[in-house]
mmCIF file of C-alpha atoms and ligand atoms in Angstrom:
data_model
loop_
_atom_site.group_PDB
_atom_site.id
_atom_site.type_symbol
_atom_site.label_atom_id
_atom_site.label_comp_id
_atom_site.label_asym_id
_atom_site.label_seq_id
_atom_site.Cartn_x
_atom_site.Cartn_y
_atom_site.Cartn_z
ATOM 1 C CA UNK K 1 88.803 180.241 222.468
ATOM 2 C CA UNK K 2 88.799 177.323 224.100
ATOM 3 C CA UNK K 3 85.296 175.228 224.756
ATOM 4 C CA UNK K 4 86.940 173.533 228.123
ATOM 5 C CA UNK K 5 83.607 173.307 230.527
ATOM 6 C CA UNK K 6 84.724 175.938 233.365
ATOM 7 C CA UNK K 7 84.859 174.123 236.675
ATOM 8 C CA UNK K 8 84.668 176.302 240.109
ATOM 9 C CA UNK K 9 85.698 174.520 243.282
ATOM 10 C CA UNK K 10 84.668 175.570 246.344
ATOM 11 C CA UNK K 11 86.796 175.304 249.586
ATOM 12 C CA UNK K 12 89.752 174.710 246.917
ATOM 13 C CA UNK K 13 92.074 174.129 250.064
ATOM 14 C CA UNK K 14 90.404 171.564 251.787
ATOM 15 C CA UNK K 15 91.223 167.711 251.039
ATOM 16 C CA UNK K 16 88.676 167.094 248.536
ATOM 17 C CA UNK K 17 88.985 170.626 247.200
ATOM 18 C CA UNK K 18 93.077 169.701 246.147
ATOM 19 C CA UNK K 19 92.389 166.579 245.130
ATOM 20 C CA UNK K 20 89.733 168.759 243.217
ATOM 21 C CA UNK K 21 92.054 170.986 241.664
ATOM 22 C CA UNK K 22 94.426 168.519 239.879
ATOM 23 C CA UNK K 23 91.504 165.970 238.986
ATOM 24 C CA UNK K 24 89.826 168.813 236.591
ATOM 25 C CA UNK K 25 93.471 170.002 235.712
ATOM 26 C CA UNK K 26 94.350 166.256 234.731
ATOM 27 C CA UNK K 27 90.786 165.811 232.957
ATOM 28 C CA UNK K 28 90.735 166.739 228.723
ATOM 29 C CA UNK K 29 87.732 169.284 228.306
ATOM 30 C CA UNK K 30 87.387 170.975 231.436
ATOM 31 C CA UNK K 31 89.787 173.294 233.617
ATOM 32 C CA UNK K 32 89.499 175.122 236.728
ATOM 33 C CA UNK K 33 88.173 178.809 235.826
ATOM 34 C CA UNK K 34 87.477 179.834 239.828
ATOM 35 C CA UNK K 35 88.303 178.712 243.094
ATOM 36 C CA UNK K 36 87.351 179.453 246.872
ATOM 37 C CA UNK K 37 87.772 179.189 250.541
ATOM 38 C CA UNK K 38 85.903 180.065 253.713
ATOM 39 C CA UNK K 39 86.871 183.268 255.356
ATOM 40 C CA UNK K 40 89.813 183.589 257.731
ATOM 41 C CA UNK K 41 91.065 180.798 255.521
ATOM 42 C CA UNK K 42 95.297 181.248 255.138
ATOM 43 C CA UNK K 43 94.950 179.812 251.582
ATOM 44 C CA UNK K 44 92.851 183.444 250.808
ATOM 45 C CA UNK K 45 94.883 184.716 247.610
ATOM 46 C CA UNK K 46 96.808 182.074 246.523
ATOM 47 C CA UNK K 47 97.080 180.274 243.641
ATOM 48 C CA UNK K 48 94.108 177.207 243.523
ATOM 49 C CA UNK K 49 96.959 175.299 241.783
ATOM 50 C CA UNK K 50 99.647 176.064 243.808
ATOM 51 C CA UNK K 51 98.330 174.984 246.796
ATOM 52 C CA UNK K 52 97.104 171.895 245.375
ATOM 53 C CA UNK K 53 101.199 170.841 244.557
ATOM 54 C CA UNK K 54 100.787 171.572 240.895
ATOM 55 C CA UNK K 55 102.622 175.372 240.240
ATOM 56 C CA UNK K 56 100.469 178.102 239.173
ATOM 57 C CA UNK K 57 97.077 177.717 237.386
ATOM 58 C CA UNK K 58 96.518 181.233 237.247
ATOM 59 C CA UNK K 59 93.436 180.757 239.209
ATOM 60 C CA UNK K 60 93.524 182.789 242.857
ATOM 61 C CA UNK K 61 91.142 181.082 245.643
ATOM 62 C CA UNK K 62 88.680 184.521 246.394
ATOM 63 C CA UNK K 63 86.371 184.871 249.082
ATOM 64 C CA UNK K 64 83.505 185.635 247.649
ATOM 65 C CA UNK K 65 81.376 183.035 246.049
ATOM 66 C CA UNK K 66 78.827 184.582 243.983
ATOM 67 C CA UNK K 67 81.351 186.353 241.843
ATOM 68 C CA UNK K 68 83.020 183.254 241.487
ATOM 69 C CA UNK K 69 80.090 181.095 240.541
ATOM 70 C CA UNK K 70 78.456 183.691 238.121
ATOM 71 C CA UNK K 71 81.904 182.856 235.536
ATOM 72 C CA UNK K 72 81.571 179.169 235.482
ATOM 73 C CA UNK K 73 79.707 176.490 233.874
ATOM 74 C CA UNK K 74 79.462 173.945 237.195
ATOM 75 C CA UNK K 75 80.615 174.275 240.610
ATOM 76 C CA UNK K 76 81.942 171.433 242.572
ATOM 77 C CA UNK K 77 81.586 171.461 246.633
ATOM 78 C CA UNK K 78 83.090 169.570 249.096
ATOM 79 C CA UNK K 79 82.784 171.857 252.104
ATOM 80 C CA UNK K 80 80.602 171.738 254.951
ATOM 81 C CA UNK K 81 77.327 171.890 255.428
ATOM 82 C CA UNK K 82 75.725 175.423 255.911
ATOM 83 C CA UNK K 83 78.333 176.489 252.917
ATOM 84 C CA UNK K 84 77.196 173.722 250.432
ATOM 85 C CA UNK K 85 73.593 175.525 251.098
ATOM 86 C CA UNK K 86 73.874 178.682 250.509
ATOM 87 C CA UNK K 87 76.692 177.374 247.041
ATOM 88 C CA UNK K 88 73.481 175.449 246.149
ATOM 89 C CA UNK K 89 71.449 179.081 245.922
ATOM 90 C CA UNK K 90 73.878 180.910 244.292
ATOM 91 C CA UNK K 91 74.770 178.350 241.607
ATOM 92 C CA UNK K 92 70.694 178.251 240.733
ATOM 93 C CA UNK K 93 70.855 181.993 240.664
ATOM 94 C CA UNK K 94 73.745 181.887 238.039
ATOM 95 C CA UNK K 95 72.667 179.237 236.383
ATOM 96 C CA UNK K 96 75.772 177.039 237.043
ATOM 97 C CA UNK K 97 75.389 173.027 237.316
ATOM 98 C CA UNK K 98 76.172 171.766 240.333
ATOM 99 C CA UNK K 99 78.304 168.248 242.203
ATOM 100 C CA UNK K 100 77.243 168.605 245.887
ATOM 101 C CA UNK K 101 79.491 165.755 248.004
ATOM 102 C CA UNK K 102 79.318 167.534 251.622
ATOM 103 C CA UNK K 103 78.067 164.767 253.847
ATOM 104 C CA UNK K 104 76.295 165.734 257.158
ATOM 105 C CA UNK K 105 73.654 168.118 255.916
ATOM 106 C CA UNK K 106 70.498 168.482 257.996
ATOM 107 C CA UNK K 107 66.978 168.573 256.439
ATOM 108 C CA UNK K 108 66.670 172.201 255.708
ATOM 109 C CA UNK K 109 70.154 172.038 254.135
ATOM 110 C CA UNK K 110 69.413 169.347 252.091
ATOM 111 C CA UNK K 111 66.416 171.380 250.821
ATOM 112 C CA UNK K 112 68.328 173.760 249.490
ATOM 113 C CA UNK K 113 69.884 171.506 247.167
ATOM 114 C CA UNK K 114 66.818 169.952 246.032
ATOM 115 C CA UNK K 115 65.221 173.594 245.471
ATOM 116 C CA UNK K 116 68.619 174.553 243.111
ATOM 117 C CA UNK K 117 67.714 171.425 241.131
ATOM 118 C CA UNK K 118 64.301 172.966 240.086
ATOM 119 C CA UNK K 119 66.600 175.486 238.203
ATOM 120 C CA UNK K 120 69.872 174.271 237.680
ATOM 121 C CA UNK K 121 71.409 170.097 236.547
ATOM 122 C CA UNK K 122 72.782 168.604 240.413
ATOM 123 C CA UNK K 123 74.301 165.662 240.805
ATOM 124 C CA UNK K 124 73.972 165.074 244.765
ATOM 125 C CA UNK K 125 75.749 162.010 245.955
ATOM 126 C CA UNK K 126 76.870 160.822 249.912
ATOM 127 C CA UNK K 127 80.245 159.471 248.070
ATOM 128 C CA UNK K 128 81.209 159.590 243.752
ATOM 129 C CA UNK K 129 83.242 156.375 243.335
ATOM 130 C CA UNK K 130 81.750 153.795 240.965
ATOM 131 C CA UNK K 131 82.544 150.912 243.749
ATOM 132 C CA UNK K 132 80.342 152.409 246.376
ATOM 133 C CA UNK K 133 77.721 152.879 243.178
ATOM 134 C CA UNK K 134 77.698 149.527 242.307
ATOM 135 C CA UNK K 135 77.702 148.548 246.421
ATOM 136 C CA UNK K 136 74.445 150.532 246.762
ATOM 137 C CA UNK K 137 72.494 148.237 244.344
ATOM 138 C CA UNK K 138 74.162 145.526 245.243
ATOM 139 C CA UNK K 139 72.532 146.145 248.732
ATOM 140 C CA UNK K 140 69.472 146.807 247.546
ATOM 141 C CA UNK K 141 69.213 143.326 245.677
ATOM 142 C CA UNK K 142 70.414 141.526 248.646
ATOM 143 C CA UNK K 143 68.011 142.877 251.381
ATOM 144 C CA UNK K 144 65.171 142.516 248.930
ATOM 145 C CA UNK K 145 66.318 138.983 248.555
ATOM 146 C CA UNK K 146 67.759 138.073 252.150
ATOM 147 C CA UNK K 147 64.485 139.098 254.128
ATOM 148 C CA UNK K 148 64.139 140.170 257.815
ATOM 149 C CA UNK K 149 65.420 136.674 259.256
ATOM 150 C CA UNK K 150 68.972 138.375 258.040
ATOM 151 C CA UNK K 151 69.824 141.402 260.252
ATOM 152 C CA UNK K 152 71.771 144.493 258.477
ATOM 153 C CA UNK K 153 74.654 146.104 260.027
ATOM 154 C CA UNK K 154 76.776 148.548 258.426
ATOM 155 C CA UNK K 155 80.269 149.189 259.489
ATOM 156 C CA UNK K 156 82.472 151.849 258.546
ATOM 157 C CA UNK K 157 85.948 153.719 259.160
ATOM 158 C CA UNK K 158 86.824 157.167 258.220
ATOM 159 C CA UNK K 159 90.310 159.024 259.073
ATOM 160 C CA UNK K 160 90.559 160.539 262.486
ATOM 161 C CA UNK K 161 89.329 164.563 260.898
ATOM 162 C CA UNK K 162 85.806 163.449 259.432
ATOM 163 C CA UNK K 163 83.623 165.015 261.586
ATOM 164 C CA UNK K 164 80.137 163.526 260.713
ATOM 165 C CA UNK K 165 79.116 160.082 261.806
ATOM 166 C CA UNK K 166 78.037 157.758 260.752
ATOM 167 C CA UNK K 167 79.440 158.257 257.254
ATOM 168 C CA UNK K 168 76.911 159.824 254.620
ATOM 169 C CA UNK K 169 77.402 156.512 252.454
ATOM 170 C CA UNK K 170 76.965 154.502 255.344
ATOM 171 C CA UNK K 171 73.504 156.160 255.900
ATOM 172 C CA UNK K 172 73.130 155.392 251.803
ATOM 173 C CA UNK K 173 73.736 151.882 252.624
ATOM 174 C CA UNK K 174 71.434 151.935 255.457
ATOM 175 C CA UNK K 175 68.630 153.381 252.340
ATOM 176 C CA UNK K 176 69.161 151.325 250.071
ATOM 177 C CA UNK K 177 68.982 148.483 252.797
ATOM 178 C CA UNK K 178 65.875 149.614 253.565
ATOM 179 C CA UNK K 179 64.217 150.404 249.838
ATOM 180 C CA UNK K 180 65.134 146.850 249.653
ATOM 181 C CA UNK K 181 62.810 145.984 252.336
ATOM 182 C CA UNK K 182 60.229 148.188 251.538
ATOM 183 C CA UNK K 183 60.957 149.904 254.932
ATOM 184 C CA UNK K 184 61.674 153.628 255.627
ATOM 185 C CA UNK K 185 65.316 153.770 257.441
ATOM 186 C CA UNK K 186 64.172 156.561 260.174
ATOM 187 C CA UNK K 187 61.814 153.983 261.358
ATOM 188 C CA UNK K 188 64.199 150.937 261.852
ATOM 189 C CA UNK K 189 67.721 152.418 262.513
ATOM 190 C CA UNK K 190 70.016 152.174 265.635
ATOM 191 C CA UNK K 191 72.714 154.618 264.567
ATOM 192 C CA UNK K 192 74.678 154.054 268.008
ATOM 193 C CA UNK K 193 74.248 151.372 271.120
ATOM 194 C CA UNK K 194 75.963 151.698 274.482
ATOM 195 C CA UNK K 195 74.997 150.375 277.806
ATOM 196 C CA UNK K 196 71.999 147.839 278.513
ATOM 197 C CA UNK K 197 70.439 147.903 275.257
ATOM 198 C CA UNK K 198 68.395 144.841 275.311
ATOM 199 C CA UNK K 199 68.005 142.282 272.449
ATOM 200 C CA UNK K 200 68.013 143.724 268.513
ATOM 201 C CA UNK K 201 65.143 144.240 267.630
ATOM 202 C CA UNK K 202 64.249 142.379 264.391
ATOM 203 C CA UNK K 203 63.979 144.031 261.279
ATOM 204 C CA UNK K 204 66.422 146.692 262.610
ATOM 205 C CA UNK K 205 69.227 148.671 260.731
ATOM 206 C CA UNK K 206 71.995 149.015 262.462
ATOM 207 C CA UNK K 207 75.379 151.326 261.946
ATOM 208 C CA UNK K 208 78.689 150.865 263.720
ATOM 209 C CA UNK K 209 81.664 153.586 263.300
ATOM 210 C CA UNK K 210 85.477 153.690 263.599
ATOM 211 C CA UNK K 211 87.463 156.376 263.593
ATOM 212 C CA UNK K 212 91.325 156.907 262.851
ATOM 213 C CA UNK K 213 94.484 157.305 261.155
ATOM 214 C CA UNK K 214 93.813 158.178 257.172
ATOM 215 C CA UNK K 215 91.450 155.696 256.260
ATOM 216 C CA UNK K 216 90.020 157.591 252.657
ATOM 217 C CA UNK K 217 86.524 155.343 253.624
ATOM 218 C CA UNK K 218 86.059 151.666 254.187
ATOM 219 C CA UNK K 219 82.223 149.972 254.256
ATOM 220 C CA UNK K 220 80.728 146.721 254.861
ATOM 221 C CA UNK K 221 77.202 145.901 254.858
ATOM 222 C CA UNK K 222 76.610 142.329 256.977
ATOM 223 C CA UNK K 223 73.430 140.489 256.586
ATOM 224 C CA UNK K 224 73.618 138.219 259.449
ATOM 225 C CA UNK K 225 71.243 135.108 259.648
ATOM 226 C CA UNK K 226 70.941 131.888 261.317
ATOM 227 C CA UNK K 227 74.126 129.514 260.529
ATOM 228 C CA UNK K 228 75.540 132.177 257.859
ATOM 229 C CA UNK K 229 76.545 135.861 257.548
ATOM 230 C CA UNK K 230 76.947 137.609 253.782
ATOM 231 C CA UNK K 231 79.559 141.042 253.741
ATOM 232 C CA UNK K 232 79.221 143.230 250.958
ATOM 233 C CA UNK K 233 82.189 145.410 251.250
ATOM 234 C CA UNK K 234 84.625 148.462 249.586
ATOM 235 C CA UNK K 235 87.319 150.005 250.533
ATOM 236 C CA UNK K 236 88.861 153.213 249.317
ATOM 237 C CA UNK K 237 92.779 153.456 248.548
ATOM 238 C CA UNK K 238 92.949 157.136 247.665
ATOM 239 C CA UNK K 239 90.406 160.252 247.741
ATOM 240 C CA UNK K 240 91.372 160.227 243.751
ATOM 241 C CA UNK K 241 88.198 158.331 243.405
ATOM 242 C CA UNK K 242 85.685 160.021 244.733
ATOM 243 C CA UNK K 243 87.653 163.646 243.190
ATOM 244 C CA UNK K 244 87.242 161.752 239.455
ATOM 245 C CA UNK K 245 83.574 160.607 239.879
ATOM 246 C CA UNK K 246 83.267 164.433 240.941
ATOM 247 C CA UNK K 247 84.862 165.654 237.586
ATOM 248 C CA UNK K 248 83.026 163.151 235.342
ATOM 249 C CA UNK K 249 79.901 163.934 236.816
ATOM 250 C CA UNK K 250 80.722 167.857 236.416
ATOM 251 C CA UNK K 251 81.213 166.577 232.668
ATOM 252 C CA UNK K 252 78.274 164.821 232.183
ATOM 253 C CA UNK K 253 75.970 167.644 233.354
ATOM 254 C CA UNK K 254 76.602 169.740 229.967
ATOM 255 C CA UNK K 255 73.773 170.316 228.355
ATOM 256 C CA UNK K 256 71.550 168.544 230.948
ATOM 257 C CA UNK K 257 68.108 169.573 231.945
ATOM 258 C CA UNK K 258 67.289 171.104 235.382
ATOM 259 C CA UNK K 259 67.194 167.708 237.838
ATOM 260 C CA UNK K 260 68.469 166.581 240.498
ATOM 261 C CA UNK K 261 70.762 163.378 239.725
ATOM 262 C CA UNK K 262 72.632 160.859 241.383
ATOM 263 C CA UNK K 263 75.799 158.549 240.299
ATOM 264 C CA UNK K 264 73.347 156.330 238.933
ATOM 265 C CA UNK K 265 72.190 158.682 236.172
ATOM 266 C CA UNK K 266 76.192 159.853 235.483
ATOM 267 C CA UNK K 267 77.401 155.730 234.899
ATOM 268 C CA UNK K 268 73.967 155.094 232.978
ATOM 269 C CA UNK K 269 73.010 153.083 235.696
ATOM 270 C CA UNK K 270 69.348 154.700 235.903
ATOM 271 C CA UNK K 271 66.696 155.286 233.263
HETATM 272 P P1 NAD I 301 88.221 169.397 254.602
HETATM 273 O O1 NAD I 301 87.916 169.912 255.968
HETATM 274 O O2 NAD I 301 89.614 168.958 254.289
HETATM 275 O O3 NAD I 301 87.792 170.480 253.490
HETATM 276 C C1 NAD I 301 86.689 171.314 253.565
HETATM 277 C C2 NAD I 301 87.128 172.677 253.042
HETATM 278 O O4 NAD I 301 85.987 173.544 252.923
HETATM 279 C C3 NAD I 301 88.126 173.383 253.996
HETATM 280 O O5 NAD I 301 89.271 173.775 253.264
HETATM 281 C C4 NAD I 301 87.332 174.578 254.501
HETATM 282 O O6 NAD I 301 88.150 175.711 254.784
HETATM 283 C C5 NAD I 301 86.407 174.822 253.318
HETATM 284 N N1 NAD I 301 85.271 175.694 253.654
HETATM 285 C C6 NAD I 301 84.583 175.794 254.817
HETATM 286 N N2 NAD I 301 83.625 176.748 254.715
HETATM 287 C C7 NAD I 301 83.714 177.242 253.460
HETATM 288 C C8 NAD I 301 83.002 178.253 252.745
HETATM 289 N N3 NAD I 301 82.003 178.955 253.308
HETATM 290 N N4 NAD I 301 83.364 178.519 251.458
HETATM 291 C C9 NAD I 301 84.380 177.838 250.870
HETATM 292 N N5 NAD I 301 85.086 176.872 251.507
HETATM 293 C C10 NAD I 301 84.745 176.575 252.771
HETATM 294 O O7 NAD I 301 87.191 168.175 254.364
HETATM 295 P P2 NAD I 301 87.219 167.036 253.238
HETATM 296 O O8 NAD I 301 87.830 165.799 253.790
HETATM 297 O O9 NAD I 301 87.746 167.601 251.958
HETATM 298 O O10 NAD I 301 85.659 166.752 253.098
HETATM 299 C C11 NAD I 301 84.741 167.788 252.759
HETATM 300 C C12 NAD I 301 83.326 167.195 252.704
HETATM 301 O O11 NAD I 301 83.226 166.268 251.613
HETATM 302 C C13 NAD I 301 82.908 166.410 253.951
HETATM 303 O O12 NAD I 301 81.522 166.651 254.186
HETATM 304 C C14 NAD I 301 83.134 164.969 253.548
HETATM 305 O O13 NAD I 301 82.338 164.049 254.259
HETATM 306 C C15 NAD I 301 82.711 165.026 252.100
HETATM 307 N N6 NAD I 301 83.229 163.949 251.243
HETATM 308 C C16 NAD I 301 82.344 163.444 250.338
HETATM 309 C C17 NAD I 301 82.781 162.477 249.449
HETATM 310 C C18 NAD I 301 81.825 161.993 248.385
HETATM 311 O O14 NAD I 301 82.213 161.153 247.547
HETATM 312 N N7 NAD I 301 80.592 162.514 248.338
HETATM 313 C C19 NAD I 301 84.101 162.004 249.496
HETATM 314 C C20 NAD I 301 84.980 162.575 250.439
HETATM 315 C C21 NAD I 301 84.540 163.564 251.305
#
């Protein structure tokens, strides 16, 4: 009998979701025990490892996610949006942890994850890569420091399939930007300008986004001032990063109280 933590990945087929596969195959004292995809998926029935490149795991990718998540210890989703909500109920209901990384949720969505906390460890985080962790504070401390004379941009490039904009991280920046300032971000952000759009406004938070090629996710916060311009900036080589914060996080949640947690709490960053 083996005490390996039993990992279920939802939307096992996806890019994240194969990445997902042979991070927790890879990882000592956890292993994939389920595996799913969205209906009228092709990968329906296949082996989770086989379609990830590594052979058979012995693990098929099933349709239905509540008989899934009822056999594992922690679920991991990177899927879209309306899925990741209703994952988020059924792991409470079973009682499974859960690593939510689907970007692009709306407010009601986003509930649903904070309601599964009230019952269940989640670690909820816009991207999982200790860079981008450390980036976050790092903004933070500058915009508390820097002031209003220094207007915040944030730039960022995806691959030409991400469908949300801007990036979830970017809009993570564009928070911790503003906790910095003692602002709220809905009240000073210009997530898109076109046309005649007049001078910036000062104290604004503005987002610029690229699109293309297979750029895993670049960033760069600018704090522009008067005769000088600071870049904070990180760039991602590989998925592989944000697919091993995923697993350690999955890890860390053993024996964790009900919460909801970010990557802060899984690095020790946070009280
Ligand atoms: P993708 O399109 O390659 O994969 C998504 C997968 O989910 C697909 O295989 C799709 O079939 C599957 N799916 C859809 N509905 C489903 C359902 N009801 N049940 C099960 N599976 C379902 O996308 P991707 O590039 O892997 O990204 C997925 C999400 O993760 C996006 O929101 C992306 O922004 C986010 N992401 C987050 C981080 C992070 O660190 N938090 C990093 C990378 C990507």
């Amino acid at each position: 009998m083996s005490d390996d933590v039993k990992v279920g990945i939802v939307g096992a087929a996806g890019r994240m979701g194969q990445m997902l596969v042979r991070q927790v195959t890879e990882t000592p004292g956890c292993k994939v025990a389920g595996a799913t995809e969205g209906s009228g998926s092709p990968h329906l029935g296949k082996d989770a490892g086989a379609v990830a490149g590594l052979g058979d795991l012995g693990v098929a990718i099933v349709e239905d996610p509540a008989a899934m998540i009822a056999n594992v210890d922690v679920v991991i989703d990177f899927t879209v949006p309306a899925a990741t909500a209703e994952h988020a109920r059924l792991a409470a209901q079973a009682e499974a942890a859960l690593i939510a990384g689907t970007t692009g949720l709306n407010a009601e969505q986003e509930e649903s994850i904070t309601r599964a906390a009230r019952h269940v460890p989640v670690v909820r985080a816009s991207n999982f890569s200790v860079g981008i962790t450390l980036l976050l504070a790092l903004t933070e401390k500058a915009a508390s420091i820097l002031g209003p004379d220094y207007d915040i941009e944030i730039l960022e490039m995806h691959h030409r399939h991400k469908v949300d904009a801007p990036s979830g991280t970017a809009i993570s920046l564009g928070q911790a930007a503003a906790a910095g300032r003692g602002v709220d971000l809905a009240r000073v952000r210009q997530a898109v300008r076109d046309g005649h759009t007049g001078p910036r406004p000062r104290g604004q938070i503005g987002f610029a986004t690229l699109r293309g090629g297979d750029v895993a996710g670049d960033h760069t916060v600018i704090f522009a001032g008067d005769g000088e311009r600071i870049e904070l900036g990180h760039k991602a080589s590989s998925r592989q990063v944000f697919a091993a914060g995923a697993v350690r996080a999955a890890l860390w949640t053993r024996g964790k109280a009900a919460g909801l947690y970010n990557m802060n709490h899984v690095l020790g960053f946070a009280d």
